[in-house]
Amino acid sequence: MNTWSSARTSRVTAAGEHQPSYAPSPILPLSRMSEARTIFVVIRKDLQKVLNWPLGSIVTQGCHASTAVIWKYRDDERVKAYTSNLESMHKVALETKNEASLLKMAENLKQREIPFHLWIEQPENIPTCLATIPVMRSDLGDALKKCQLMR
């Protein structure tokens, strides 16, 4: 069961009004106009709980993966749309049990043709996390259904 949902934030204008921090694309169907493009970062839970990695190192893995996916697919229209308004970028950090479950998530994304980057920490050669290209949550289907919000 998914326990995560996309977060919506607002910002205050100079006039003191609250405005959504994302601008829906006018070319999307009405049902998807309120849905923001989001990078989904899936990080192995066992890095901290079993392998005793410090929290800072784990956060860095997610940063590496999300930066890599943006650079790798920089010419994709979804990435261009996502990076066109820096203040409205959305990311969701999810956790998965271990390396095997991370690789299964990667396979699920491949089968659904959802671009992503699997970060492999070097020189240890350890797959630590993956990040999707900026996508609509509805485009994921059940590819990440076994993931929960990272805690």
Short mmCIF file of C-alpha atoms in Angstrom, two decimals:
data_model
loop_
_atom_site.label_atom_id
_atom_site.label_comp_id
_atom_site.label_asym_id
_atom_site.label_seq_id
_atom_site.Cartn_x
_atom_site.Cartn_y
_atom_site.Cartn_z
CA MET A 1 0.00 0.00 0.00
CA ASN A 2 1.38 3.41 -0.95
CA THR A 3 1.61 5.80 1.94
CA TRP A 4 3.12 8.69 0.01
CA SER A 5 1.47 11.50 -1.84
CA SER A 6 2.69 14.49 -3.73
CA ALA A 7 3.14 17.63 -1.69
CA ARG A 8 1.88 20.98 -2.85
CA THR A 9 3.48 24.11 -1.53
CA SER A 10 2.72 27.79 -1.89
CA ARG A 11 4.73 30.95 -1.79
CA VAL A 12 3.82 34.47 -0.72
CA THR A 13 3.92 37.20 -3.37
CA ALA A 14 5.09 40.76 -2.72
CA ALA A 15 1.42 41.67 -2.17
CA GLY A 16 1.16 39.01 0.56
CA GLU A 17 -0.97 36.61 -1.50
CA HIS A 18 -0.40 32.85 -1.46
CA GLN A 19 0.21 31.32 -4.89
CA PRO A 20 0.94 27.70 -5.84
CA SER A 21 4.64 27.15 -6.41
CA TYR A 22 3.99 25.28 -9.63
CA ALA A 23 2.34 26.31 -12.85
CA PRO A 24 0.24 23.60 -14.48
CA SER A 25 0.92 23.09 -18.15
CA PRO A 26 -1.92 24.27 -20.39
CA ILE A 27 -1.34 21.36 -22.79
CA LEU A 28 -2.21 18.72 -20.19
CA PRO A 29 -5.67 17.23 -19.87
CA LEU A 30 -7.71 18.88 -17.11
CA SER A 31 -7.41 15.79 -14.92
CA ARG A 32 -3.61 16.18 -14.86
CA MET A 33 -3.28 19.96 -14.71
CA SER A 34 -2.93 20.00 -10.91
CA GLU A 35 -0.37 17.20 -10.98
CA ALA A 36 3.24 18.40 -10.82
CA ARG A 37 6.18 16.76 -12.55
CA THR A 38 8.14 15.03 -9.82
CA ILE A 39 11.47 13.26 -9.52
CA PHE A 40 11.01 10.11 -7.46
CA VAL A 41 14.18 9.15 -5.57
CA VAL A 42 14.23 5.58 -4.22
CA ILE A 43 16.90 4.93 -1.58
CA ARG A 44 17.88 1.65 0.07
CA LYS A 45 16.71 1.50 3.68
CA ASP A 46 19.43 -0.99 4.63
CA LEU A 47 22.19 1.56 3.97
CA GLN A 48 21.47 3.09 7.37
CA LYS A 49 19.82 0.26 9.30
CA VAL A 50 22.14 -2.62 8.31
CA LEU A 51 25.27 -1.09 6.76
CA ASN A 52 25.36 1.80 9.27
CA TRP A 53 25.93 4.56 6.72
CA PRO A 54 25.66 8.07 8.21
CA LEU A 55 22.55 10.05 7.26
CA GLY A 56 24.60 12.65 5.38
CA SER A 57 26.08 9.99 3.11
CA ILE A 58 22.62 8.60 2.37
CA VAL A 59 21.22 12.03 1.53
CA THR A 60 24.19 12.58 -0.76
CA GLN A 61 23.33 9.40 -2.69
CA GLY A 62 19.88 10.80 -3.47
CA CYS A 63 21.45 14.10 -4.53
CA HIS A 64 23.82 12.25 -6.87
CA ALA A 65 20.99 10.26 -8.47
CA SER A 66 18.68 13.24 -8.97
CA THR A 67 21.48 15.39 -10.42
CA ALA A 68 22.56 12.54 -12.70
CA VAL A 69 19.05 11.93 -14.07
CA ILE A 70 18.60 15.63 -14.87
CA TRP A 71 21.97 15.78 -16.65
CA LYS A 72 21.56 12.44 -18.43
CA TYR A 73 18.16 13.45 -19.87
CA ARG A 74 18.81 17.20 -20.14
CA ASP A 75 17.44 17.34 -23.71
CA ASP A 76 14.16 15.62 -22.80
CA GLU A 77 11.14 17.95 -22.84
CA ARG A 78 10.05 16.74 -19.39
CA VAL A 79 13.39 17.77 -17.90
CA LYS A 80 13.27 21.13 -19.68
CA ALA A 81 9.78 21.77 -18.29
CA TYR A 82 10.85 20.67 -14.80
CA THR A 83 13.92 22.91 -14.71
CA SER A 84 12.23 25.93 -16.29
CA ASN A 85 10.99 27.13 -12.88
CA LEU A 86 13.54 26.37 -10.19
CA GLU A 87 11.25 27.34 -7.31
CA SER A 88 8.64 24.76 -8.27
CA MET A 89 10.69 21.57 -8.48
CA HIS A 90 9.12 18.57 -6.73
CA LYS A 91 10.94 15.50 -5.42
CA VAL A 92 9.69 12.60 -3.36
CA ALA A 93 12.15 10.50 -1.34
CA LEU A 94 11.04 6.88 -1.08
CA GLU A 95 12.67 3.90 0.59
CA THR A 96 13.05 0.31 -0.48
CA LYS A 97 14.29 -2.60 1.61
CA ASN A 98 17.67 -3.50 0.08
CA GLU A 99 19.75 -3.87 -3.08
CA ALA A 100 17.55 -6.64 -4.52
CA SER A 101 14.39 -4.56 -4.11
CA LEU A 102 16.12 -1.49 -5.61
CA LEU A 103 17.14 -3.49 -8.67
CA LYS A 104 13.58 -4.81 -8.95
CA MET A 105 12.29 -1.21 -8.94
CA ALA A 106 14.77 -0.42 -11.72
CA GLU A 107 13.45 -3.35 -13.74
CA ASN A 108 9.85 -2.21 -13.19
CA LEU A 109 10.73 1.25 -14.49
CA LYS A 110 12.52 -0.23 -17.53
CA GLN A 111 9.48 -2.35 -18.39
CA ARG A 112 7.26 0.73 -18.23
CA GLU A 113 9.79 2.74 -20.27
CA ILE A 114 10.17 5.36 -17.54
CA PRO A 115 13.67 6.86 -17.78
CA PHE A 116 15.73 6.81 -14.58
CA HIS A 117 19.29 6.74 -13.33
CA LEU A 118 20.56 4.04 -10.99
CA TRP A 119 23.31 5.52 -8.82
CA ILE A 120 26.16 3.11 -8.12
CA GLU A 121 28.56 4.39 -5.47
CA GLN A 122 32.20 4.08 -6.50
CA PRO A 123 34.74 2.70 -5.88
CA GLU A 124 32.66 0.31 -3.78
CA ASN A 125 30.38 -0.50 -6.76
CA ILE A 126 27.26 -0.45 -4.53
CA PRO A 127 23.86 0.39 -6.09
CA THR A 128 22.45 2.84 -3.53
CA CYS A 129 19.46 4.56 -5.09
CA LEU A 130 17.71 5.57 -8.27
CA ALA A 131 15.95 8.69 -9.48
CA THR A 132 13.28 8.91 -12.15
CA ILE A 133 13.08 11.54 -14.81
CA PRO A 134 10.54 14.22 -13.81
CA VAL A 135 7.21 12.47 -14.37
CA MET A 136 3.59 12.76 -13.36
CA ARG A 137 2.80 10.42 -10.49
CA SER A 138 -0.01 8.91 -12.56
CA ASP A 139 2.54 7.89 -15.23
CA LEU A 140 4.29 5.60 -12.74
CA GLY A 141 1.37 3.21 -12.44
CA ASP A 142 2.38 0.61 -9.88
CA ALA A 143 6.12 0.69 -10.71
CA LEU A 144 7.00 1.94 -7.22
CA LYS A 145 3.99 0.57 -5.36
CA LYS A 146 6.06 -1.23 -2.71
CA CYS A 147 7.92 1.92 -1.72
CA GLN A 148 7.08 4.09 1.26
CA LEU A 149 8.10 7.62 2.11
CA MET A 150 11.65 7.61 3.43
CA ARG A 151 11.84 8.07 7.19
#
